[in-house]
XYZ file of C-alpha atoms in Angstrom:
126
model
C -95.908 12.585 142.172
C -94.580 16.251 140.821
C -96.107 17.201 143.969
C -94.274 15.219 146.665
C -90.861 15.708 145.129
C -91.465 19.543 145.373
C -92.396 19.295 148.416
C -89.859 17.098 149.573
C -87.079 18.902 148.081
C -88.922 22.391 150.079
C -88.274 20.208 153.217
C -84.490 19.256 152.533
C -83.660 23.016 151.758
C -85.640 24.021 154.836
C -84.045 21.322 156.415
C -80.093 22.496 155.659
C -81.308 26.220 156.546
C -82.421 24.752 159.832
C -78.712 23.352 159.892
C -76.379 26.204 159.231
C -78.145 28.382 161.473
C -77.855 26.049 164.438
C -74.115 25.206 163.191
C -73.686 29.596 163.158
C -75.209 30.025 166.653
C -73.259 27.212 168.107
C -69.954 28.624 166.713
C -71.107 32.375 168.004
C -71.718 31.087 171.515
C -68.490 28.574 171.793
C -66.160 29.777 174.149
C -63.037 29.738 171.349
C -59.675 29.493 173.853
C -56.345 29.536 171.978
C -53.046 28.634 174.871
C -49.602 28.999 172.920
C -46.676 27.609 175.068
C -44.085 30.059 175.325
C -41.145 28.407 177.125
C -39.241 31.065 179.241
C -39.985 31.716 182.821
C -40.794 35.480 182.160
C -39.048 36.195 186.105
C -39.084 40.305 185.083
C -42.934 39.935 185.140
C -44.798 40.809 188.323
C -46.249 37.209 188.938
C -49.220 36.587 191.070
C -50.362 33.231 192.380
C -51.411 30.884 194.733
C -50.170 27.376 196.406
C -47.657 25.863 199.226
C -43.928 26.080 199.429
C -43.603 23.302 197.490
C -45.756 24.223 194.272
C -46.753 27.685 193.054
C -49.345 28.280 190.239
C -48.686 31.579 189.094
C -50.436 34.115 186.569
C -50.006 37.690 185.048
C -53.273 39.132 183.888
C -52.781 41.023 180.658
C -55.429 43.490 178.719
C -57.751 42.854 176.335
C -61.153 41.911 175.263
C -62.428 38.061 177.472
C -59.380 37.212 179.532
C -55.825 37.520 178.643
C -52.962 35.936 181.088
C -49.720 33.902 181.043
C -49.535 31.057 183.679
C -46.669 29.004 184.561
C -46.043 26.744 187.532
C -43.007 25.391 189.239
C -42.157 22.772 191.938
C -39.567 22.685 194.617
C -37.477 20.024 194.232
C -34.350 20.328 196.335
C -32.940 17.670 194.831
C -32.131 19.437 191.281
C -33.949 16.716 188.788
C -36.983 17.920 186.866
C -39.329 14.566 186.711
C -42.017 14.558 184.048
C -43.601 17.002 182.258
C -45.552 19.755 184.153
C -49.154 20.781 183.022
C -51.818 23.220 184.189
C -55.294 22.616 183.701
C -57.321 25.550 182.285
C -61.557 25.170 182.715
C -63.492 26.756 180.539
C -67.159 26.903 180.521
C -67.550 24.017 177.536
C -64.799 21.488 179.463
C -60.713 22.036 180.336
C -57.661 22.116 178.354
C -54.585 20.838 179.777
C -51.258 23.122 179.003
C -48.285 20.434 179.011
C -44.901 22.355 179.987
C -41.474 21.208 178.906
C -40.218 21.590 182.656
C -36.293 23.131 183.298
C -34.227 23.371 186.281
C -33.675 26.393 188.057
C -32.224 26.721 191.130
C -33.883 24.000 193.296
C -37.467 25.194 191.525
C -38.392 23.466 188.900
C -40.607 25.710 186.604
C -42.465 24.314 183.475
C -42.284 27.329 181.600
C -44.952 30.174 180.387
C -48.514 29.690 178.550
C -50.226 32.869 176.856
C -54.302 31.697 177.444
C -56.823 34.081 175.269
C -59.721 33.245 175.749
C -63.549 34.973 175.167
C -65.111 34.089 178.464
C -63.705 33.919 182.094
C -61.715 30.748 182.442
C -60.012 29.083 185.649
C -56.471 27.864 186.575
C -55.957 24.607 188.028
């Protein structure tokens, strides 16, 4: 009987080790990806991007260790009315994280405003 509850309680322990370790790898090898909305436009920055005439996904690529950038988007909407809220989709190895804007009129562009995206592995805008 003394036996089996030593032995069981060797099992638990070895059991919890087991645990933390695969909880610490798991956590080391998670892509962490922190987006922080910033609000203004940032129009002094040189933006690149890609899209149509009527929407523009744009991005400034900034330095540091994993990827570092600010996106925003706008829409062209001649008609001077900002409708819902704009987002931008970031994909990350482990899923995607949608950015929701608080959108603004400018112009006849509607622009939803800056996101800073750090992130530890490569990550892509949609």
């Amino acid at each position: 009987m003394k036996v089996a509850c030593i032995s069981f309680f060797i099992a638990f322990i070895l059991l919890v080790i087991l645990f933390i370790a695969w909880v610490c790898m798991k956590v080391g090898t998670e892509n962490r990806i922190r987006i922080i909305f910033i609000g203004d436009p940032l129009t002094f920055l040189p933006w690149k991007g890609s899209g149509t005439r009527s929407y523009m996904l744009e991005y400034v690529p900034l330095s540091c260790e994993g990827t570092c950038l600010l996106a925003r988007a706008w829409t062209f909407m001649p008609s001077g009315e900002c409708g819902e809220q704009g987002s931008i989709r970031v994909e990350t190895v482990n899923g995607e994280i949608q950015m929701v804007g608080e959108p603004y009129n400018s112009g006849p562009y509607c622009y939803n405003g800056a996101f800073l995206v750090i992130s530890e592995k490569f990550v892509k805008l949609l």
